[in-house]
mmCIF file of C-alpha atoms and ligand atoms in Angstrom:
data_model
loop_
_atom_site.group_PDB
_atom_site.id
_atom_site.type_symbol
_atom_site.label_atom_id
_atom_site.label_comp_id
_atom_site.label_asym_id
_atom_site.label_seq_id
_atom_site.Cartn_x
_atom_site.Cartn_y
_atom_site.Cartn_z
ATOM 1 C CA MET A 1 -10.320 -74.997 51.499
ATOM 2 C CA GLN A 2 -6.837 -76.423 53.712
ATOM 3 C CA ILE A 3 -4.532 -73.626 54.877
ATOM 4 C CA VAL A 4 -0.971 -74.159 55.772
ATOM 5 C CA ILE A 5 0.856 -71.676 58.418
ATOM 6 C CA THR A 6 4.023 -72.826 58.145
ATOM 7 C CA HIS A 7 6.810 -69.899 60.031
ATOM 8 C CA PRO A 8 9.849 -70.059 62.552
ATOM 9 C CA ASN A 9 8.084 -67.950 65.279
ATOM 10 C CA PRO A 10 5.992 -70.037 67.252
ATOM 11 C CA LEU A 11 4.510 -67.206 68.548
ATOM 12 C CA ALA A 12 3.757 -66.157 64.885
ATOM 13 C CA ARG A 13 3.080 -69.444 63.855
ATOM 14 C CA GLN A 14 -0.129 -69.247 66.075
ATOM 15 C CA ARG A 15 -0.649 -65.867 66.327
ATOM 16 C CA TRP A 16 -1.885 -65.998 61.895
ATOM 17 C CA ILE A 17 -3.441 -69.539 62.630
ATOM 18 C CA ASP A 18 -6.212 -68.138 65.683
ATOM 19 C CA ALA A 19 -6.162 -64.997 62.990
ATOM 20 C CA LEU A 20 -7.560 -67.522 59.846
ATOM 21 C CA ARG A 21 -9.133 -69.546 61.741
ATOM 22 C CA ALA A 22 -11.601 -66.345 62.877
ATOM 23 C CA GLN A 23 -12.007 -64.844 59.653
ATOM 24 C CA PHE A 24 -12.098 -69.567 58.831
ATOM 25 C CA PRO A 25 -14.554 -70.967 61.054
ATOM 26 C CA ALA A 26 -14.890 -74.017 58.500
ATOM 27 C CA ALA A 27 -11.891 -74.759 56.847
ATOM 28 C CA ARG A 28 -8.366 -76.649 58.471
ATOM 29 C CA VAL A 29 -5.646 -73.972 58.952
ATOM 30 C CA ASP A 30 -3.360 -75.481 60.837
ATOM 31 C CA SER A 31 0.768 -75.350 61.240
ATOM 32 C CA ASP A 32 3.004 -76.973 59.004
ATOM 33 C CA PRO A 33 3.887 -79.825 59.410
ATOM 34 C CA ASP A 34 -0.205 -80.369 60.584
ATOM 35 C CA SER A 35 0.083 -80.198 64.097
ATOM 36 C CA ARG A 36 -3.041 -82.811 63.853
ATOM 37 C CA ASN A 37 -0.905 -85.767 62.913
ATOM 38 C CA GLU A 38 -4.140 -86.759 59.728
ATOM 39 C CA PRO A 39 -3.806 -87.679 56.718
ATOM 40 C CA THR A 40 -3.507 -84.655 54.899
ATOM 41 C CA GLN A 41 -4.103 -84.247 50.738
ATOM 42 C CA GLY A 42 -2.040 -81.084 51.289
ATOM 43 C CA ALA A 43 -2.933 -77.251 51.815
ATOM 44 C CA ASP A 44 -4.636 -75.418 48.638
ATOM 45 C CA TYR A 45 -3.261 -71.538 50.324
ATOM 46 C CA ALA A 46 0.516 -71.255 52.169
ATOM 47 C CA VAL A 47 0.651 -68.295 54.620
ATOM 48 C CA GLY A 48 4.000 -67.350 56.039
ATOM 49 C CA TRP A 49 8.184 -66.747 56.000
ATOM 50 C CA THR A 50 10.371 -68.855 55.498
ATOM 51 C CA PRO A 51 9.480 -72.502 54.353
ATOM 52 C CA PRO A 52 11.389 -75.447 55.637
ATOM 53 C CA ALA A 53 13.760 -75.735 52.925
ATOM 54 C CA GLY A 54 13.619 -79.508 52.036
ATOM 55 C CA ASP A 55 9.932 -80.899 51.381
ATOM 56 C CA PHE A 56 7.615 -77.863 51.852
ATOM 57 C CA PHE A 57 6.437 -78.232 48.586
ATOM 58 C CA THR A 58 6.268 -81.169 48.000
ATOM 59 C CA ARG A 59 4.098 -82.021 50.860
ATOM 60 C CA HIS A 60 1.390 -78.915 49.404
ATOM 61 C CA PRO A 61 1.125 -80.140 45.536
ATOM 62 C CA GLY A 62 -2.128 -78.768 44.826
ATOM 63 C CA LEU A 63 -1.403 -74.708 46.911
ATOM 64 C CA LYS A 64 -2.625 -71.950 44.425
ATOM 65 C CA ALA A 65 -1.109 -69.957 46.394
ATOM 66 C CA PHE A 66 1.799 -68.669 48.681
ATOM 67 C CA PHE A 67 0.991 -65.393 51.038
ATOM 68 C CA SER A 68 3.564 -63.935 52.232
ATOM 69 C CA SER A 69 3.582 -62.709 55.723
ATOM 70 C CA GLY A 70 5.876 -59.825 55.129
ATOM 71 C CA ALA A 71 6.597 -57.012 52.187
ATOM 72 C CA GLY A 72 9.572 -59.412 51.873
ATOM 73 C CA VAL A 73 10.034 -61.704 49.260
ATOM 74 C CA ASP A 74 13.157 -62.556 49.023
ATOM 75 C CA HIS A 75 12.413 -65.720 52.023
ATOM 76 C CA LEU A 76 10.518 -67.651 50.027
ATOM 77 C CA LEU A 77 11.845 -66.707 45.446
ATOM 78 C CA SER A 78 15.669 -68.056 46.995
ATOM 79 C CA HIS A 79 12.938 -70.674 48.630
ATOM 80 C CA ALA A 80 14.905 -73.747 46.229
ATOM 81 C CA GLY A 81 12.055 -76.397 46.550
ATOM 82 C CA LEU A 82 9.193 -72.820 45.224
ATOM 83 C CA PRO A 83 7.077 -73.772 42.040
ATOM 84 C CA ALA A 84 7.497 -71.770 39.366
ATOM 85 C CA ALA A 85 4.085 -71.766 38.309
ATOM 86 C CA LEU A 86 2.834 -71.025 41.948
ATOM 87 C CA PRO A 87 1.739 -67.885 42.975
ATOM 88 C CA VAL A 88 3.624 -65.302 45.475
ATOM 89 C CA ILE A 89 2.190 -62.705 47.575
ATOM 90 C CA ARG A 90 4.182 -60.561 49.154
ATOM 91 C CA LEU A 91 2.278 -57.637 51.556
ATOM 92 C CA GLU A 92 0.971 -55.058 50.729
ATOM 93 C CA ASP A 93 1.210 -52.477 54.198
ATOM 94 C CA ALA A 94 -0.895 -53.688 56.676
ATOM 95 C CA GLY A 95 0.369 -51.495 58.794
ATOM 96 C CA MET A 96 3.686 -51.398 58.000
ATOM 97 C CA ALA A 97 3.620 -47.747 56.172
ATOM 98 C CA ARG A 98 3.068 -46.585 59.517
ATOM 99 C CA GLN A 99 5.756 -47.681 61.340
ATOM 100 C CA MET A 100 8.211 -47.520 58.979
ATOM 101 C CA THR A 101 7.078 -44.036 58.444
ATOM 102 C CA ASP A 102 8.029 -43.061 62.008
ATOM 103 C CA TYR A 103 11.228 -45.227 61.923
ATOM 104 C CA CYS A 104 12.519 -42.971 59.401
ATOM 105 C CA VAL A 105 11.462 -39.845 60.836
ATOM 106 C CA HIS A 106 12.491 -40.220 64.668
ATOM 107 C CA GLU A 107 16.491 -41.405 63.228
ATOM 108 C CA VAL A 108 15.634 -37.675 60.704
ATOM 109 C CA LEU A 109 14.745 -35.259 62.452
ATOM 110 C CA ARG A 110 17.948 -36.936 65.725
ATOM 111 C CA LEU A 111 19.679 -36.602 62.730
ATOM 112 C CA TYR A 112 18.159 -32.787 62.155
ATOM 113 C CA TYR A 113 18.560 -31.614 65.472
ATOM 114 C CA GLY A 114 22.295 -33.378 66.279
ATOM 115 C CA HIS A 115 20.625 -35.335 68.909
ATOM 116 C CA GLY A 116 23.679 -37.579 69.238
ATOM 117 C CA ARG A 117 25.600 -34.953 69.962
ATOM 118 C CA TYR A 118 23.551 -33.535 73.088
ATOM 119 C CA GLU A 119 23.528 -37.666 74.348
ATOM 120 C CA GLN A 120 27.161 -36.798 73.964
ATOM 121 C CA GLN A 121 27.448 -33.939 75.721
ATOM 122 C CA GLN A 122 25.872 -34.159 78.259
ATOM 123 C CA ARG A 123 28.085 -37.882 79.235
ATOM 124 C CA ALA A 124 30.612 -35.198 79.072
ATOM 125 C CA GLY A 125 28.777 -31.668 81.565
ATOM 126 C CA LEU A 126 28.894 -30.030 78.721
ATOM 127 C CA TRP A 127 26.148 -27.169 77.630
ATOM 128 C CA ALA A 128 26.251 -26.491 73.695
ATOM 129 C CA GLU A 129 23.285 -25.535 71.466
ATOM 130 C CA HIS A 130 24.128 -26.559 68.016
ATOM 131 C CA VAL A 131 21.954 -24.821 64.962
ATOM 132 C CA PRO A 132 20.271 -27.179 62.732
ATOM 133 C CA PRO A 133 21.116 -26.564 58.783
ATOM 134 C CA ALA A 134 19.706 -25.247 56.178
ATOM 135 C CA ARG A 135 17.281 -27.454 54.923
ATOM 136 C CA SER A 136 17.849 -26.754 51.807
ATOM 137 C CA ASP A 137 21.327 -28.471 52.866
ATOM 138 C CA PHE A 138 19.765 -31.661 54.193
ATOM 139 C CA VAL A 139 18.207 -33.176 51.371
ATOM 140 C CA ILE A 140 16.977 -37.261 52.240
ATOM 141 C CA GLY A 141 17.451 -39.937 49.504
ATOM 142 C CA VAL A 142 15.312 -42.386 49.688
ATOM 143 C CA PHE A 143 15.896 -45.367 47.545
ATOM 144 C CA GLY A 144 13.233 -47.652 46.658
ATOM 145 C CA LEU A 145 9.456 -45.568 45.558
ATOM 146 C CA GLY A 146 7.251 -48.415 47.105
ATOM 147 C CA VAL A 147 4.217 -48.609 49.545
ATOM 148 C CA LEU A 148 6.599 -48.170 51.895
ATOM 149 C CA GLY A 149 9.508 -45.931 50.375
ATOM 150 C CA ALA A 150 6.727 -44.169 49.289
ATOM 151 C CA HIS A 151 5.374 -43.138 52.919
ATOM 152 C CA VAL A 152 8.021 -41.852 53.530
ATOM 153 C CA ALA A 153 9.015 -39.976 51.029
ATOM 154 C CA ARG A 154 5.318 -38.454 51.341
ATOM 155 C CA THR A 155 5.660 -38.082 54.961
ATOM 156 C CA LEU A 156 9.160 -36.682 54.844
ATOM 157 C CA HIS A 157 8.306 -33.950 52.336
ATOM 158 C CA GLU A 158 5.339 -32.350 54.323
ATOM 159 C CA MET A 159 7.146 -32.391 57.642
ATOM 160 C CA GLY A 160 9.605 -30.249 55.156
ATOM 161 C CA PHE A 161 12.095 -31.621 54.469
ATOM 162 C CA VAL A 162 13.799 -31.635 51.353
ATOM 163 C CA VAL A 163 13.061 -34.993 49.774
ATOM 164 C CA GLN A 164 13.880 -36.628 46.389
ATOM 165 C CA GLY A 165 13.244 -40.369 46.076
ATOM 166 C CA TYR A 166 15.254 -42.789 43.408
ATOM 167 C CA ALA A 167 13.235 -46.258 41.919
ATOM 168 C CA ARG A 168 14.088 -48.243 38.513
ATOM 169 C CA THR A 169 10.863 -46.918 37.353
ATOM 170 C CA ALA A 170 9.407 -44.037 37.170
ATOM 171 C CA ARG A 171 7.103 -42.810 40.160
ATOM 172 C CA VAL A 172 5.547 -39.650 40.263
ATOM 173 C CA ILE A 173 5.115 -38.478 44.248
ATOM 174 C CA PRO A 174 4.042 -34.635 44.462
ATOM 175 C CA GLY A 175 6.748 -31.825 46.103
ATOM 176 C CA VAL A 176 10.048 -35.386 45.788
ATOM 177 C CA GLN A 177 12.099 -35.222 43.139
ATOM 178 C CA GLY A 178 12.922 -38.091 41.564
ATOM 179 C CA PHE A 179 15.397 -40.561 39.578
ATOM 180 C CA PHE A 180 15.137 -43.412 37.151
ATOM 181 C CA GLY A 181 16.746 -45.940 36.094
ATOM 182 C CA ASP A 182 20.664 -46.775 36.756
ATOM 183 C CA ALA A 183 21.945 -43.637 34.931
ATOM 184 C CA ALA A 184 19.794 -41.871 38.457
ATOM 185 C CA LEU A 185 21.911 -43.611 40.605
ATOM 186 C CA THR A 186 25.043 -41.068 40.345
ATOM 187 C CA PRO A 187 23.328 -37.584 40.969
ATOM 188 C CA PHE A 188 21.268 -39.259 43.028
ATOM 189 C CA LEU A 189 23.311 -40.289 45.877
ATOM 190 C CA THR A 190 25.613 -36.961 45.138
ATOM 191 C CA ARG A 191 22.660 -35.727 46.887
ATOM 192 C CA SER A 192 21.249 -37.856 49.683
ATOM 193 C CA LYS A 193 22.868 -36.104 52.802
ATOM 194 C CA VAL A 194 20.851 -39.094 54.462
ATOM 195 C CA LEU A 195 20.431 -42.310 52.535
ATOM 196 C CA ILE A 196 17.292 -44.523 53.627
ATOM 197 C CA VAL A 197 17.470 -47.113 52.411
ATOM 198 C CA LEU A 198 13.957 -49.390 51.367
ATOM 199 C CA ALA A 199 14.298 -51.221 48.770
ATOM 200 C CA PRO A 200 13.825 -55.220 47.614
ATOM 201 C CA LEU A 201 16.348 -57.105 47.988
ATOM 202 C CA THR A 202 16.912 -58.811 44.745
ATOM 203 C CA PRO A 203 19.610 -59.829 41.847
ATOM 204 C CA SER A 204 20.078 -56.990 40.882
ATOM 205 C CA THR A 205 20.344 -54.623 44.673
ATOM 206 C CA ARG A 206 22.474 -57.665 45.991
ATOM 207 C CA GLY A 207 25.804 -55.878 47.256
ATOM 208 C CA LEU A 208 24.393 -52.708 45.664
ATOM 209 C CA PHE A 209 26.226 -49.702 48.695
ATOM 210 C CA ASN A 210 29.183 -51.074 48.261
ATOM 211 C CA ALA A 211 32.902 -49.074 48.680
ATOM 212 C CA GLY A 212 32.234 -47.306 44.527
ATOM 213 C CA THR A 213 28.478 -46.817 45.545
ATOM 214 C CA LEU A 214 28.943 -45.580 49.107
ATOM 215 C CA SER A 215 31.337 -42.773 47.798
ATOM 216 C CA ARG A 216 29.521 -41.041 46.068
ATOM 217 C CA LEU A 217 27.416 -39.826 48.725
ATOM 218 C CA PRO A 218 28.747 -36.394 49.581
ATOM 219 C CA PRO A 219 31.198 -36.518 52.841
ATOM 220 C CA GLY A 220 29.708 -36.159 56.385
ATOM 221 C CA ALA A 221 26.393 -38.387 54.606
ATOM 222 C CA TRP A 222 24.162 -40.565 57.852
ATOM 223 C CA PHE A 223 23.399 -43.962 56.347
ATOM 224 C CA ILE A 224 19.721 -45.761 57.000
ATOM 225 C CA ASN A 225 18.818 -49.268 56.029
ATOM 226 C CA VAL A 226 15.621 -50.655 56.827
ATOM 227 C CA ALA A 227 15.423 -52.737 54.095
ATOM 228 C CA ARG A 228 17.705 -55.688 53.919
ATOM 229 C CA GLY A 229 21.273 -55.978 54.634
ATOM 230 C CA GLY A 230 22.467 -57.520 51.308
ATOM 231 C CA LEU A 231 21.696 -54.897 49.865
ATOM 232 C CA VAL A 232 24.889 -53.959 51.504
ATOM 233 C CA VAL A 233 28.766 -54.815 51.112
ATOM 234 C CA ASP A 234 29.480 -54.285 55.315
ATOM 235 C CA ALA A 235 33.021 -54.922 54.513
ATOM 236 C CA ASP A 236 32.341 -51.621 52.550
ATOM 237 C CA LEU A 237 30.185 -49.348 54.908
ATOM 238 C CA LEU A 238 32.673 -49.788 57.594
ATOM 239 C CA GLY A 239 35.902 -48.446 55.319
ATOM 240 C CA ALA A 240 33.376 -45.615 54.523
ATOM 241 C CA LEU A 241 32.778 -45.195 57.901
ATOM 242 C CA ASP A 242 35.746 -45.713 59.520
ATOM 243 C CA GLN A 243 37.660 -43.554 56.887
ATOM 244 C CA ASN A 244 35.260 -40.383 58.464
ATOM 245 C CA HIS A 245 33.750 -40.510 54.616
ATOM 246 C CA LEU A 246 29.908 -41.409 56.221
ATOM 247 C CA ALA A 247 29.285 -39.728 59.644
ATOM 248 C CA GLY A 248 27.236 -43.009 60.806
ATOM 249 C CA ALA A 249 24.602 -45.231 60.266
ATOM 250 C CA THR A 250 21.484 -46.675 61.461
ATOM 251 C CA LEU A 251 20.831 -50.083 60.421
ATOM 252 C CA ASP A 252 18.395 -51.942 61.231
ATOM 253 C CA VAL A 253 18.339 -55.567 58.596
ATOM 254 C CA PHE A 254 21.496 -57.200 59.018
ATOM 255 C CA ALA A 255 23.671 -59.476 55.847
ATOM 256 C CA GLN A 256 22.883 -62.770 59.344
ATOM 257 C CA GLU A 257 19.694 -61.852 61.636
ATOM 258 C CA PRO A 258 19.532 -62.130 64.400
ATOM 259 C CA LEU A 259 23.297 -60.194 64.050
ATOM 260 C CA PRO A 260 26.434 -62.858 65.087
ATOM 261 C CA ALA A 261 27.452 -62.246 68.339
ATOM 262 C CA GLY A 262 31.378 -60.182 67.512
ATOM 263 C CA HIS A 263 30.472 -58.055 64.836
ATOM 264 C CA PRO A 264 31.438 -54.593 64.270
ATOM 265 C CA TRP A 265 28.196 -53.270 63.958
ATOM 266 C CA TRP A 266 27.323 -53.958 67.957
ATOM 267 C CA THR A 267 30.111 -51.600 69.577
ATOM 268 C CA HIS A 268 30.825 -49.525 65.926
ATOM 269 C CA PRO A 269 30.424 -45.506 67.912
ATOM 270 C CA LYS A 270 29.365 -44.266 64.473
ATOM 271 C CA VAL A 271 26.291 -47.165 64.387
ATOM 272 C CA ARG A 272 22.600 -47.172 66.190
ATOM 273 C CA VAL A 273 21.131 -51.252 65.548
ATOM 274 C CA THR A 274 18.030 -51.376 65.971
ATOM 275 C CA PRO A 275 16.909 -55.670 65.261
ATOM 276 C CA HIS A 276 15.017 -55.578 62.605
ATOM 277 C CA ILE A 277 11.775 -54.326 63.869
ATOM 278 C CA ALA A 278 11.110 -50.916 61.732
ATOM 279 C CA ALA A 279 8.436 -52.246 60.337
ATOM 280 C CA LEU A 280 6.437 -55.920 62.327
ATOM 281 C CA THR A 281 3.910 -57.326 61.138
ATOM 282 C CA LEU A 282 0.493 -56.683 62.714
ATOM 283 C CA VAL A 283 -1.398 -60.546 61.948
ATOM 284 C CA PRO A 284 -4.972 -58.941 62.640
ATOM 285 C CA GLU A 285 -5.013 -56.246 59.550
ATOM 286 C CA SER A 286 -1.759 -58.309 56.930
ATOM 287 C CA ALA A 287 -4.084 -62.271 58.649
ATOM 288 C CA GLU A 288 -7.548 -59.593 57.485
ATOM 289 C CA GLN A 289 -5.221 -58.582 54.129
ATOM 290 C CA VAL A 290 -4.782 -62.280 53.036
ATOM 291 C CA ALA A 291 -8.345 -63.400 54.288
ATOM 292 C CA ALA A 292 -9.349 -60.511 52.020
ATOM 293 C CA LYS A 293 -7.195 -62.211 48.837
ATOM 294 C CA ILE A 294 -8.027 -65.804 49.142
ATOM 295 C CA ARG A 295 -11.755 -64.501 49.015
ATOM 296 C CA ALA A 296 -10.937 -62.579 46.037
ATOM 297 C CA LEU A 297 -9.114 -65.545 44.189
ATOM 298 C CA GLU A 298 -11.915 -68.039 45.165
ATOM 299 C CA HIS A 299 -13.738 -66.611 42.688
ATOM 300 C CA GLY A 300 -11.582 -65.738 40.357
ATOM 301 C CA ALA A 301 -11.238 -62.196 40.670
ATOM 302 C CA PRO A 302 -7.076 -60.479 40.799
ATOM 303 C CA VAL A 303 -5.235 -59.295 43.491
ATOM 304 C CA GLY A 304 -2.857 -57.040 44.690
ATOM 305 C CA GLY A 305 0.410 -58.068 45.711
ATOM 306 C CA LEU A 306 1.563 -60.967 42.894
ATOM 307 C CA VAL A 307 4.749 -61.165 42.788
ATOM 308 C CA ASP A 308 6.547 -60.787 39.194
ATOM 309 C CA ARG A 309 9.562 -63.040 39.892
ATOM 310 C CA GLN A 310 11.394 -61.725 36.745
ATOM 311 C CA ARG A 311 11.486 -58.922 39.007
ATOM 312 C CA GLY A 312 12.080 -60.439 42.302
ATOM 313 C CA TYR A 313 9.417 -58.321 43.971
HETATM 314 C C1 OXD B 401 9.126 -58.079 55.785
HETATM 315 C C2 OXD B 401 9.883 -57.597 57.428
HETATM 316 O O1 OXD B 401 9.741 -57.760 55.160
HETATM 317 O O2 OXD B 401 9.912 -57.370 58.345
HETATM 318 O O3 OXD B 401 7.568 -57.508 56.500
HETATM 319 O O4 OXD B 401 11.432 -57.424 57.120
#
C-alpha cells in the first residue's frame, strides 16, 4: 500500500508521515512529490491539506480516497483537478471539539463577565464593577450544528447559558432550541446576542453574513467566526462594527490567511484576532482515525466523515 502526504506546512507534513509510517510499517508513506525519487505508480490513499494545483491528481490516478487533515474540506472541493468520483473524507472531531469548545467558552465568559471593559478600566486606572446581564438577555446562537457546533452548544447549555442552534436540517440537542432551514434564519439571528459561526464554507454559506443578515442581530451583539472567513463579507462586518450596531467581533479565520499586513482587523478596537488556532489538528489522534478508516476501507467497510459533494461537507 502507498500513502501520499501533501501539506503546505513542512512540520505538519513530517508529523503525518511519521505517524502513518508507525500505523502502517509495511506501507510506503511519502510526501508528494515523492522525496525518494523512485518511480511510483501513484498512491492508494492521499492525506493532507490544499494539494498543489496542477497535476497532483493525475500523478495519483489510482487513489481510493483523499483524507482531509482537517475538519473542513473546502480546500479540496475547490481544487480544479479533484476527480468527481474520488471519495473525500474529513476528520471527525479527533480532539478538535474540545479545543473549539474551550475557545468559544473562553470568549463567551470574557464577554459575559465584561473582562474587555475591565482591561480598558485598568489602563485608565478606573475601579468600577459591572453586574453581568440576566442570562435570559444573553442568548448565544450557534450557527452550524455539526460535530464541533453541537459540542460547543451542548457545553454552553450545560454551563447554564441560554443557547440556540441553527442548522440546515433538524438536529436535536437537549436543552438547545433548534432553528432549521432558510425560513428560520431571521428568527434565529434576531435573538442571538452572541453569534458563533461554526458552519462549513459551501456555495450556500459563502458571504451569508452580509449587511442584511448582520443587521438582523440585536443591537450590541458580538460576532464570533471560528469557521471560515469566506462566510462573511468583511466590508459589511466592518460597517456593522463602525456604525455601532455590533459591539465587537472575535475572528479566528479570514478570507485570506495569513491575514495580510495592514488589514483593518489587525488594529480595529472592536475586533479580537487569533491566527486560525481555535481547533488545531492533533496529528497523533488524527492519524489514528485516518488509519482506522483506511483499514475499514481495505475491508470494504463503510467509514464516517464521507463528504457529500452536493452539500459541500
Ligand atoms: C479545519 C481547520 O478545517 O483547521 O480543520 O480549519
